[in-house]
Short mmCIF file of C-alpha atoms in Angstrom, two decimals:
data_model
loop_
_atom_site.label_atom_id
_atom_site.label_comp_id
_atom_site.label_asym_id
_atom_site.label_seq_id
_atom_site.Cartn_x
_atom_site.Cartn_y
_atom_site.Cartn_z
CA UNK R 1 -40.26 20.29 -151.65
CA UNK R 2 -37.41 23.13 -151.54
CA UNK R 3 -36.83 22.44 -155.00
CA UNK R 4 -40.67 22.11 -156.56
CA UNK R 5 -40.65 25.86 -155.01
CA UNK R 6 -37.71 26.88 -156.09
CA UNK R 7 -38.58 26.03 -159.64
CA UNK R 8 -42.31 27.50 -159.31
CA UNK R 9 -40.43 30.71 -158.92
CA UNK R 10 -38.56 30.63 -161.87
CA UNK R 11 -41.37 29.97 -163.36
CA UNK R 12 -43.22 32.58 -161.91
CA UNK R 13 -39.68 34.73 -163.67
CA UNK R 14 -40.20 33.43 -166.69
CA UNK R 15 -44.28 34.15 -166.72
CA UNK R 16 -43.65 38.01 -165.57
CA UNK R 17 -40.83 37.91 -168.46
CA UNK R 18 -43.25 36.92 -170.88
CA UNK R 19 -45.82 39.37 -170.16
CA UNK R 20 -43.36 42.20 -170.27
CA UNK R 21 -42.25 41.39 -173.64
CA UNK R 22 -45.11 40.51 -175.18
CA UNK R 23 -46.88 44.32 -174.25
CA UNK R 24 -43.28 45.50 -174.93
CA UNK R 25 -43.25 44.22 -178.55
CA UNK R 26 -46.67 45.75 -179.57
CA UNK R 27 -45.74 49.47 -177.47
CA UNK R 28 -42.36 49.60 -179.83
CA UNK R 29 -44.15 48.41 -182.69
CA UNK R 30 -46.73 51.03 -182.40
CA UNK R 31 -45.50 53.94 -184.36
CA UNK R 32 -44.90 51.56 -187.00
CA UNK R 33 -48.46 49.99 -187.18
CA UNK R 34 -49.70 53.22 -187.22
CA UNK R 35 -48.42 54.09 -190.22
CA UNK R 36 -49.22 51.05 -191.83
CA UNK R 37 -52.92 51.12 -190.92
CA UNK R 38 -53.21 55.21 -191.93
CA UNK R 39 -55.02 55.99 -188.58
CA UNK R 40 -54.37 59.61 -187.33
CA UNK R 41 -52.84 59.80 -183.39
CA UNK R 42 -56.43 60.69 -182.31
CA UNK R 43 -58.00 57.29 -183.34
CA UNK R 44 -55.45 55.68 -182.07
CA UNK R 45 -55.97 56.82 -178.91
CA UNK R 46 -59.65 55.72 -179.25
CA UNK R 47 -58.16 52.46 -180.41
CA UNK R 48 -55.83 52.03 -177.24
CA UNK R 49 -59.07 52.27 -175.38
CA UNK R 50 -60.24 48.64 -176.52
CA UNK R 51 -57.09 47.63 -175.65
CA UNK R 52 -57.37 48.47 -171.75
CA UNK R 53 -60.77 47.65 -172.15
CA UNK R 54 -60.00 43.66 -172.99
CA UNK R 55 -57.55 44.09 -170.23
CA UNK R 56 -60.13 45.20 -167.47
CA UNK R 57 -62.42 42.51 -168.56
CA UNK R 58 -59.86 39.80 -168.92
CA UNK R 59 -58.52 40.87 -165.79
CA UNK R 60 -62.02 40.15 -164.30
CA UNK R 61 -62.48 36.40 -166.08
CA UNK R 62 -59.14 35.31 -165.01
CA UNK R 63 -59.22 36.04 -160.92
CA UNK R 64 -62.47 34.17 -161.11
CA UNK R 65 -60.87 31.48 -163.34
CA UNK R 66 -57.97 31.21 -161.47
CA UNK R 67 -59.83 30.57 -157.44
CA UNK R 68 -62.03 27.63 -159.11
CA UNK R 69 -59.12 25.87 -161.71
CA UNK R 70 -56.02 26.96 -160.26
CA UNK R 71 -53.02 29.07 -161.54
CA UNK R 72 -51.37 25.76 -163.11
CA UNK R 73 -54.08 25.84 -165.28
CA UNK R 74 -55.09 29.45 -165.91
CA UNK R 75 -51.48 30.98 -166.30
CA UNK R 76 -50.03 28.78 -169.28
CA UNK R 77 -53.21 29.04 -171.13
CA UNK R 78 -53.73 32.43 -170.89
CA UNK R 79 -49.81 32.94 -171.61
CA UNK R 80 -50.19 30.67 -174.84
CA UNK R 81 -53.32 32.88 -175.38
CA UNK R 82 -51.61 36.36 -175.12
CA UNK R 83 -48.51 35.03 -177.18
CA UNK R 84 -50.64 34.00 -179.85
CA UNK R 85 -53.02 37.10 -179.67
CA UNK R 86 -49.59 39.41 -179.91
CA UNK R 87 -50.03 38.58 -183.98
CA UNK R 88 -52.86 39.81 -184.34
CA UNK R 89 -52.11 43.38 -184.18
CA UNK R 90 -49.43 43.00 -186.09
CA UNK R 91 -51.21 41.66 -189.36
CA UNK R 92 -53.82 43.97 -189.35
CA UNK R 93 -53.94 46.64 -192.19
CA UNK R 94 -57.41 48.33 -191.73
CA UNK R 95 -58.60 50.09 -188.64
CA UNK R 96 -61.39 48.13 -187.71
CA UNK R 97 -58.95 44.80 -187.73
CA UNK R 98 -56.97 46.67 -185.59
CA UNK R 99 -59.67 47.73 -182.95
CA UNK R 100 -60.83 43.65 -183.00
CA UNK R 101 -56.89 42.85 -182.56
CA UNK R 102 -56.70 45.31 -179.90
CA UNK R 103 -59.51 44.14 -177.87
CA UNK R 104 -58.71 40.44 -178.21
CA UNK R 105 -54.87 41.11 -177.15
CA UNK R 106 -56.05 43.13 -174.42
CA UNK R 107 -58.44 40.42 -173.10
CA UNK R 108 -55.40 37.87 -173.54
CA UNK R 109 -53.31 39.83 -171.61
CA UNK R 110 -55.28 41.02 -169.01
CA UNK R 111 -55.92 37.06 -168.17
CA UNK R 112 -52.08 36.64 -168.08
CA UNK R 113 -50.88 39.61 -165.77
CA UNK R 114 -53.91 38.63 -163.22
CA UNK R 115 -53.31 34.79 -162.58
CA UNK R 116 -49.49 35.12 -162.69
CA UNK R 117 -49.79 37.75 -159.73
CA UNK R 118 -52.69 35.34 -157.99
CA UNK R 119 -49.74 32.60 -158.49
CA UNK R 120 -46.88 34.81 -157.51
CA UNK R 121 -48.94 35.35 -153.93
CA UNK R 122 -49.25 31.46 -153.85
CA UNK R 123 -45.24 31.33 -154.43
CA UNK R 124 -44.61 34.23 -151.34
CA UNK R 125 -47.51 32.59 -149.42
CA UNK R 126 -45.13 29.22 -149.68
CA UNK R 127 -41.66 30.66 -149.19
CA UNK R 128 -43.11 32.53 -146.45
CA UNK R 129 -41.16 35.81 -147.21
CA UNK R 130 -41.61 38.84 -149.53
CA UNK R 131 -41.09 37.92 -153.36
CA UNK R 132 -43.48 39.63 -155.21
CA UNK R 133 -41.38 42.96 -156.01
CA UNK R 134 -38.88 41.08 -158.03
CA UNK R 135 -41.37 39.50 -159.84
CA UNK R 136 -42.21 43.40 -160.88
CA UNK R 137 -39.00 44.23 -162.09
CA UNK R 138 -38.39 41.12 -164.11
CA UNK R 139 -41.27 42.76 -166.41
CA UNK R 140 -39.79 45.78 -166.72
CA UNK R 141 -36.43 42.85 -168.09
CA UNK R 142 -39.37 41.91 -171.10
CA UNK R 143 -39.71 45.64 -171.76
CA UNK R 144 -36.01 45.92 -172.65
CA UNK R 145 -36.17 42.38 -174.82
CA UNK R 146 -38.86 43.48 -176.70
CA UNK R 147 -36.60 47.21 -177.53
CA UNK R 148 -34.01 44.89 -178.05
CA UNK R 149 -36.05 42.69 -180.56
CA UNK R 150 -37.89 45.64 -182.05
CA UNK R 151 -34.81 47.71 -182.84
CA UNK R 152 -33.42 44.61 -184.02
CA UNK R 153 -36.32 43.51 -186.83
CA UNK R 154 -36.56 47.59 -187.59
CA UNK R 155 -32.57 47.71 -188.76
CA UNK R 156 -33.25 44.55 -190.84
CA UNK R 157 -35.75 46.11 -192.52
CA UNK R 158 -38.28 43.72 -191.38
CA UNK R 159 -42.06 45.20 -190.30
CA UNK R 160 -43.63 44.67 -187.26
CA UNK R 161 -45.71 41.82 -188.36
CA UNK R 162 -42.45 39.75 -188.34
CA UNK R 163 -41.44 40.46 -185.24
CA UNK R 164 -44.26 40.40 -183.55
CA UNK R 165 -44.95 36.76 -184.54
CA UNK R 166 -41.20 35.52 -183.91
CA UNK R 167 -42.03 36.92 -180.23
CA UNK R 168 -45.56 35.22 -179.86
CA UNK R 169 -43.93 32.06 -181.13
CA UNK R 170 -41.24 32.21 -178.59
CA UNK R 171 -43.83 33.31 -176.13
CA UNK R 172 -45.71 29.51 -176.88
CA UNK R 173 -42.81 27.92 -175.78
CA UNK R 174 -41.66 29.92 -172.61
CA UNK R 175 -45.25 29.20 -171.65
CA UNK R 176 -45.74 25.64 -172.20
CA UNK R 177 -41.99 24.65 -170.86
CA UNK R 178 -42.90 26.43 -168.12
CA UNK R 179 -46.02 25.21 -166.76
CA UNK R 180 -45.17 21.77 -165.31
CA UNK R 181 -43.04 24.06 -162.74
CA UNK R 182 -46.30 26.03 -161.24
CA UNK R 183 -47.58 24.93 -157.76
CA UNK R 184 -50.66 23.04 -158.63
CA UNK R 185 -53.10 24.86 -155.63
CA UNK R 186 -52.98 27.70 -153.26
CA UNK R 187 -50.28 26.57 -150.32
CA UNK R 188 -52.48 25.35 -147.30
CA UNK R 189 -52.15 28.22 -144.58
CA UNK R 190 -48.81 27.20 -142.21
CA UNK R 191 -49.67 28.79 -139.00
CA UNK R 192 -52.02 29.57 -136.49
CA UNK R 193 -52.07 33.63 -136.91
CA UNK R 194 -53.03 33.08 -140.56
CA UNK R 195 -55.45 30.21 -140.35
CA UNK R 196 -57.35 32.62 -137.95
CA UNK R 197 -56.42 35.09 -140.90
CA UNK R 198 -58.04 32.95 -143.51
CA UNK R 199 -61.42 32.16 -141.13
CA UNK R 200 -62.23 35.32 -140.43
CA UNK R 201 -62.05 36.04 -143.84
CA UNK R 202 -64.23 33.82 -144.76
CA UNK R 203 -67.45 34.40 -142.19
CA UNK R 204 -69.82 36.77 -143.37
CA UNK R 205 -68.25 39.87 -141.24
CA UNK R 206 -65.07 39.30 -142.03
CA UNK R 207 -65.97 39.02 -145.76
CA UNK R 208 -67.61 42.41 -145.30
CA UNK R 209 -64.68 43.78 -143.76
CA UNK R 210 -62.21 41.99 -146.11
CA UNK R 211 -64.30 43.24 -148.77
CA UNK R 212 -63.81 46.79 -147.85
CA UNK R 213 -60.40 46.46 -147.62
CA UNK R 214 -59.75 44.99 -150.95
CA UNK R 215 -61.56 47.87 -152.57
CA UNK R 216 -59.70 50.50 -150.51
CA UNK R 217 -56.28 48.77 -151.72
CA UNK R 218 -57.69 48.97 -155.49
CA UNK R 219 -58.29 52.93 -155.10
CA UNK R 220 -54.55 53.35 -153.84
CA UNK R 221 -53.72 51.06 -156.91
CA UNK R 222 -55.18 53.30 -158.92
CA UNK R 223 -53.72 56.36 -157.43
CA UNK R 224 -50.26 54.60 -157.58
CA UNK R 225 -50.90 53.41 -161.34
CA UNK R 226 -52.29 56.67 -162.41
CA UNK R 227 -48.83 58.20 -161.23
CA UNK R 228 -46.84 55.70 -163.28
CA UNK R 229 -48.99 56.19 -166.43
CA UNK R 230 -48.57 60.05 -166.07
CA UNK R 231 -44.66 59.82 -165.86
CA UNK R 232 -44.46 56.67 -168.89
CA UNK R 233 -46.41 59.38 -171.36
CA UNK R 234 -45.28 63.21 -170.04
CA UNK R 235 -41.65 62.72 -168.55
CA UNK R 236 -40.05 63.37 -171.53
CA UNK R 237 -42.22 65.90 -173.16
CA UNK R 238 -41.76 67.59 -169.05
CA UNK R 239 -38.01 67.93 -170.06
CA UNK R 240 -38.49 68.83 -173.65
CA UNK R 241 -41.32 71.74 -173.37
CA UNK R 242 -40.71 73.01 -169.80
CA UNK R 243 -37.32 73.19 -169.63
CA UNK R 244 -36.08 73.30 -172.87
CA UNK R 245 -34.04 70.46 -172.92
CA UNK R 246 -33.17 68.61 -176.55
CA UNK R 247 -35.10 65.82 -177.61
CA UNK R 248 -32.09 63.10 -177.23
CA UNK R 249 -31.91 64.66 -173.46
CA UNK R 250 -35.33 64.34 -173.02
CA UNK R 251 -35.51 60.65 -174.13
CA UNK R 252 -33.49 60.17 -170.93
CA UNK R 253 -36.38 61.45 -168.02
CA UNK R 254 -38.71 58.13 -168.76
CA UNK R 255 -35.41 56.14 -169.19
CA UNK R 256 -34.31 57.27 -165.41
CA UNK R 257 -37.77 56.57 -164.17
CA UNK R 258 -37.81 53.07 -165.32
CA UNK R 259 -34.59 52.41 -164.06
CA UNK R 260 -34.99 53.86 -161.26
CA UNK R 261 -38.17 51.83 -160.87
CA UNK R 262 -36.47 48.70 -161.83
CA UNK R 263 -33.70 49.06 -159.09
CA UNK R 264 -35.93 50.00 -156.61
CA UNK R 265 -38.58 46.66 -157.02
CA UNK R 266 -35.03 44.37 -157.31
CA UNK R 267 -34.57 46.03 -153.50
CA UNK R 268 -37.92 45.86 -152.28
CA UNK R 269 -38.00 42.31 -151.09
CA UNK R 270 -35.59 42.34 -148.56
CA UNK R 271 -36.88 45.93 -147.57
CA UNK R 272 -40.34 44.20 -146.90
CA UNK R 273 -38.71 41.24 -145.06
CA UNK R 274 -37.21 43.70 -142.86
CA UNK R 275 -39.59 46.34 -141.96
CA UNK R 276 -42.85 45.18 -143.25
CA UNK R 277 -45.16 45.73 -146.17
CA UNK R 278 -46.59 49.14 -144.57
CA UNK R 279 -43.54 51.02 -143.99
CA UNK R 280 -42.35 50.25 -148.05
CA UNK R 281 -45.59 51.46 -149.29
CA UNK R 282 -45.60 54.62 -147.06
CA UNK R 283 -42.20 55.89 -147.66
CA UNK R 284 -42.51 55.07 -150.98
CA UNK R 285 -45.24 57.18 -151.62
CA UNK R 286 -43.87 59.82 -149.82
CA UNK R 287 -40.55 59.93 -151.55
CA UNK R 288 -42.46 59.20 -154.83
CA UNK R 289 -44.50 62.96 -153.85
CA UNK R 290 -41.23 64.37 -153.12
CA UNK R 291 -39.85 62.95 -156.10
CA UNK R 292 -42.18 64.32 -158.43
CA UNK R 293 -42.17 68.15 -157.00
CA UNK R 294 -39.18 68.65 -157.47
CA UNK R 295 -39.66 67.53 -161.35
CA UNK R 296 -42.96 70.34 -161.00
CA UNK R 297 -40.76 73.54 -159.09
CA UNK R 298 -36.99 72.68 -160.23
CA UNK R 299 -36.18 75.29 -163.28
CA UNK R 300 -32.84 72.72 -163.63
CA UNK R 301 -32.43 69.93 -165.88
CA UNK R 302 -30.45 67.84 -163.51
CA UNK R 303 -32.98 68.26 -160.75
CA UNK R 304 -35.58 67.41 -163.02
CA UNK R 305 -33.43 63.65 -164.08
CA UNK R 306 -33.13 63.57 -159.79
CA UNK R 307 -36.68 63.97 -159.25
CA UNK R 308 -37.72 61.44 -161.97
CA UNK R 309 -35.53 59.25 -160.19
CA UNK R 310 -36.38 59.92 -157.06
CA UNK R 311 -40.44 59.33 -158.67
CA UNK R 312 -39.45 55.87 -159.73
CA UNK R 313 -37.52 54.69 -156.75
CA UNK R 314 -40.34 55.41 -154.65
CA UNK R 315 -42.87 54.01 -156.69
CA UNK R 316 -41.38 50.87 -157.17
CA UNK R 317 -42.40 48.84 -154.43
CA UNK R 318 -46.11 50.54 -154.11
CA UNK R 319 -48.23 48.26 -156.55
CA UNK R 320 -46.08 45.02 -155.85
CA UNK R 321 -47.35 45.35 -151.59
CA UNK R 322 -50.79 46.04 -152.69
CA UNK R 323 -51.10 43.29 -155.00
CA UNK R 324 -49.66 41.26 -152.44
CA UNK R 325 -51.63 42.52 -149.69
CA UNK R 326 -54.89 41.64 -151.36
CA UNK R 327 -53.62 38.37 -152.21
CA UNK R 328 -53.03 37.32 -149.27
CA UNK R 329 -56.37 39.04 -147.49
CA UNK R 330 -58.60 35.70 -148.34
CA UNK R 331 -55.60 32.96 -150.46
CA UNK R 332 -59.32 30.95 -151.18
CA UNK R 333 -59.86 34.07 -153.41
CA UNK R 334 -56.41 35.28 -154.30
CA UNK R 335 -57.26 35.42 -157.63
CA UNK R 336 -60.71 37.23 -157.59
CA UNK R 337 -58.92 40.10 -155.12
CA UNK R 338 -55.97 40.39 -157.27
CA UNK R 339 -58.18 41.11 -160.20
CA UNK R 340 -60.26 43.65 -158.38
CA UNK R 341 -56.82 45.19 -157.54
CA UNK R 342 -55.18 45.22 -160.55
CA UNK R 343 -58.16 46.13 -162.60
CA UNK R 344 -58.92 49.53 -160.81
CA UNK R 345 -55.00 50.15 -161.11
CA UNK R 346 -55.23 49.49 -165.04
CA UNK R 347 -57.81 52.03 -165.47
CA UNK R 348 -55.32 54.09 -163.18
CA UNK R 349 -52.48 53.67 -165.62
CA UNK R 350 -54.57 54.11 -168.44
CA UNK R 351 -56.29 57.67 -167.08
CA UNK R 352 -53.02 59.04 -166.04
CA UNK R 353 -51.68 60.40 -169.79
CA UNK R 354 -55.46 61.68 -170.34
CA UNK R 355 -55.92 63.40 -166.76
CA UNK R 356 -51.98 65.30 -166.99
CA UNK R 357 -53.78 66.21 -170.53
CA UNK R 358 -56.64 67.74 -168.87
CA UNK R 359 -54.76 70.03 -167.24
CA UNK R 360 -52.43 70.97 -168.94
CA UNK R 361 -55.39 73.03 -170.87
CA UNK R 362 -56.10 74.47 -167.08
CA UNK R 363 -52.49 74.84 -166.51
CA UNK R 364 -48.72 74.27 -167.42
CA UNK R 365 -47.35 71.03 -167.76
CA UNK R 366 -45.57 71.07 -164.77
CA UNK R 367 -48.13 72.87 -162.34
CA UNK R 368 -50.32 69.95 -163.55
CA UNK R 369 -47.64 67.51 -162.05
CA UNK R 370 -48.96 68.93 -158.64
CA UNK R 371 -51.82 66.37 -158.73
CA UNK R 372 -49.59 63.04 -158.45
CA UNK R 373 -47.95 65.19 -155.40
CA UNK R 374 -51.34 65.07 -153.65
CA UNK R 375 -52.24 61.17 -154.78
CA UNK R 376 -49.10 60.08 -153.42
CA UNK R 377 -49.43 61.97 -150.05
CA UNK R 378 -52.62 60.43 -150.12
CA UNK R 379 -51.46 56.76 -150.41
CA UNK R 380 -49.01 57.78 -148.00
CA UNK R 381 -51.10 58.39 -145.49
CA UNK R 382 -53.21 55.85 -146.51
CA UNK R 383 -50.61 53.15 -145.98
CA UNK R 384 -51.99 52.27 -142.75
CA UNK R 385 -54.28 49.42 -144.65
CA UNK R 386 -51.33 47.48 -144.74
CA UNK R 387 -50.91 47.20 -140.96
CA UNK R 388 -53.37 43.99 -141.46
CA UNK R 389 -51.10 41.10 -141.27
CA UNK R 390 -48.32 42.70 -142.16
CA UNK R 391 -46.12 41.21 -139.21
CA UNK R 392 -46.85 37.95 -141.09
CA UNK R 393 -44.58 39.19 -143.95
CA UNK R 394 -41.78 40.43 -141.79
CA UNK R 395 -39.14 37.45 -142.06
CA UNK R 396 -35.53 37.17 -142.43
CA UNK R 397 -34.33 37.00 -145.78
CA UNK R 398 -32.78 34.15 -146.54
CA UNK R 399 -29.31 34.11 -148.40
CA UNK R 400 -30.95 31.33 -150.73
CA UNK R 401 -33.15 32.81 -153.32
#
């Protein structure tokens, strides 16, 4: 039994892996596309739309999908389905390919990222510990394979087309070797606190009340999500246009987030084992507002790269406890409240950019950083949702992972 889990969470790796990459391959493939297509930065942005659009609705199928067939099932197909749908974009030449490409890959994908984090909460639910924050940062691990394979085709002269269809290809494979590994159901509830968990849940009151929660954990996704779209699109031009800084140096703000980010969500775990779910997402969000006021009042370059960091860090282990938490809320409908969760946080990450735009016609760049202050002292105080349960998650870490 030790060992069928063990392997479902390399599995569960090698699923968040393959999502990274896969979106990683088509956002450093972008520019060149672009070109190739002869669509202006404006249409592409209406373009991009479709994209998040597929996601929200795929997003949507999947949870549902995922409750009545199971994550075995759901996850490899929709990971064969996203690998596959990767090529699309890639081979189209005229714009209105491109928006069908777009909203097809962003359907596939959305169905991936949903029922690998409804089978993630199955995996935690089963080892009985926090593990869904190093799920997180083994996509950020695709994002740097698909740099890797993108600078890689670009130096060989190769377009993206090529390298785009060497990744779905892999992408097949990762998902089909990987399936047999997945648990094959939900993990029956262990203990008495969260079988009476799982039946209130389930009578009409407590599905009003879990209800309510789940949507009040999808608006701090969004907050949180809006916060990391605003920092993947305007950290660098913060650096560049604020403070003057050169264009290699500015490369390096979003590259300190990430990291940062990455660090923090490989820590997370055994922060959640030890003080609980609440605490992470609380501090986090409060260090995250620190973090990012510092970026809007520093006149300094080097506070600027410390306040990034100090974004990132903070950030990190926000969207992995609420994902978590409304996995757990009902595990009958993991999949359906993951959805809900995630979806309202993809429109999050996808109105960030646009919002920071917004203002920045109001006011200066970095004034305009004031409103992710005020959403994450918002979640911060919010944080108290997690209280629910969240003794349940507080374990000891084991030394074998």
């Amino acid at each position: 039994m030790r060992d069928s889990l063990r392997a479902a969470r390399v599995a569960t790796f090698a699923y968040f892996i393959l999502c990274g990459t896969v979106m990683g391959a088509w956002v450093v493939n972008i520019p060149a596309i672009e070109e190739r297509v002869g669509i202006s930065h404006a249409t592409l942005g209406g373009l991009l739309v479709l994209l998040g659009l597929g996601a929200f609705m795929g997003m949507q199928v999947a949870g549902r999908l995922t409750d009545a067939l199971g994550a075995r099932v759901v996850v490899p197909a929709a990971g064969v389905l996203c690998s596959a749908a990767l090529v699309l974009p890639g081979v189209s030449s005229r714009p209105w390919a491109l928006a069908g490409a777009l909203l097809v890959f962003g359907f596939c994908n959305g169905c991936l990222d949903v029922s690998m984090n409804a089978h993630a909460v199955h995996v935690e639910q089963a080892y009985g510990r926090p593990v869904m924050s190093a799920f997180h940062a083994t996509f950020s691990v695709g994002g740097v394979l698909a740099a890797l394979v993108g600078a890689a085709t670009a130096s060989s002269g190769l377009g993206p087309a090529a390298g785009m269809t060497a990744v779905g290809a892999l992408g097949i494979v990762i998902a089909l070797a990987s399936a047999r590994a997945l648990l094959p159901a939900a993990p029956a509830v262990a203990d008495a606190d969260s079988a009476g968990e799982a039946e209130r849940a389930s009578s009409p009151a407590g599905r009003g009340g879990a209800g309510r929660r789940i949507w009040i954990l999808a608006v701090l996704a969004l907050m949180v999500m809006l916060c990391e779209g605003a920092a993947n699109d305007w950290s660098a031009l913060q650096l560049k246009d604020v403070l003057g800084a050169s264009a290699s140096t500015a490369a390096f703000a979003y590259g300190t987030f990430a990291a940062a980010m990455t660090v923090g969500r490989l820590l997370a775990d055994r922060l959640v084992a030890r003080f609980g779910s609440m605490p992470i997402l609380r501090h986090g969000a409060a260090t995250a507002a620190v973090g990012i006021t510092i970026v809007a009042v520093s006149p300094w370059i080097w506070a600027a790269f410390a306040g990034w960091a100090l974004f990132g860090l903070g950030l990190s282990g926000c969207v992995p406890q609420l994902f978590s938490a409304a996995g757990h809320a009902d595990p009958a409908a993991a999949g359906a409240n993951v959805s809900r969760v995630a979806g309202l946080g993809y429109v999050g990450m996808l109105a960030g950019p646009a919002v920071i735009g917004w203002l920045t016609h109001l006011v200066a760049l970095n004034h305009a950083f004031v409103l992710l202050t005020l959403l994450c002292a918002i979640t911060a105080v919010a944080a108290g949702i997690l209280r629910v349960g969240s003794d349940r998650t507080r374990q000891t870490v084991a030394s074998d992972h």
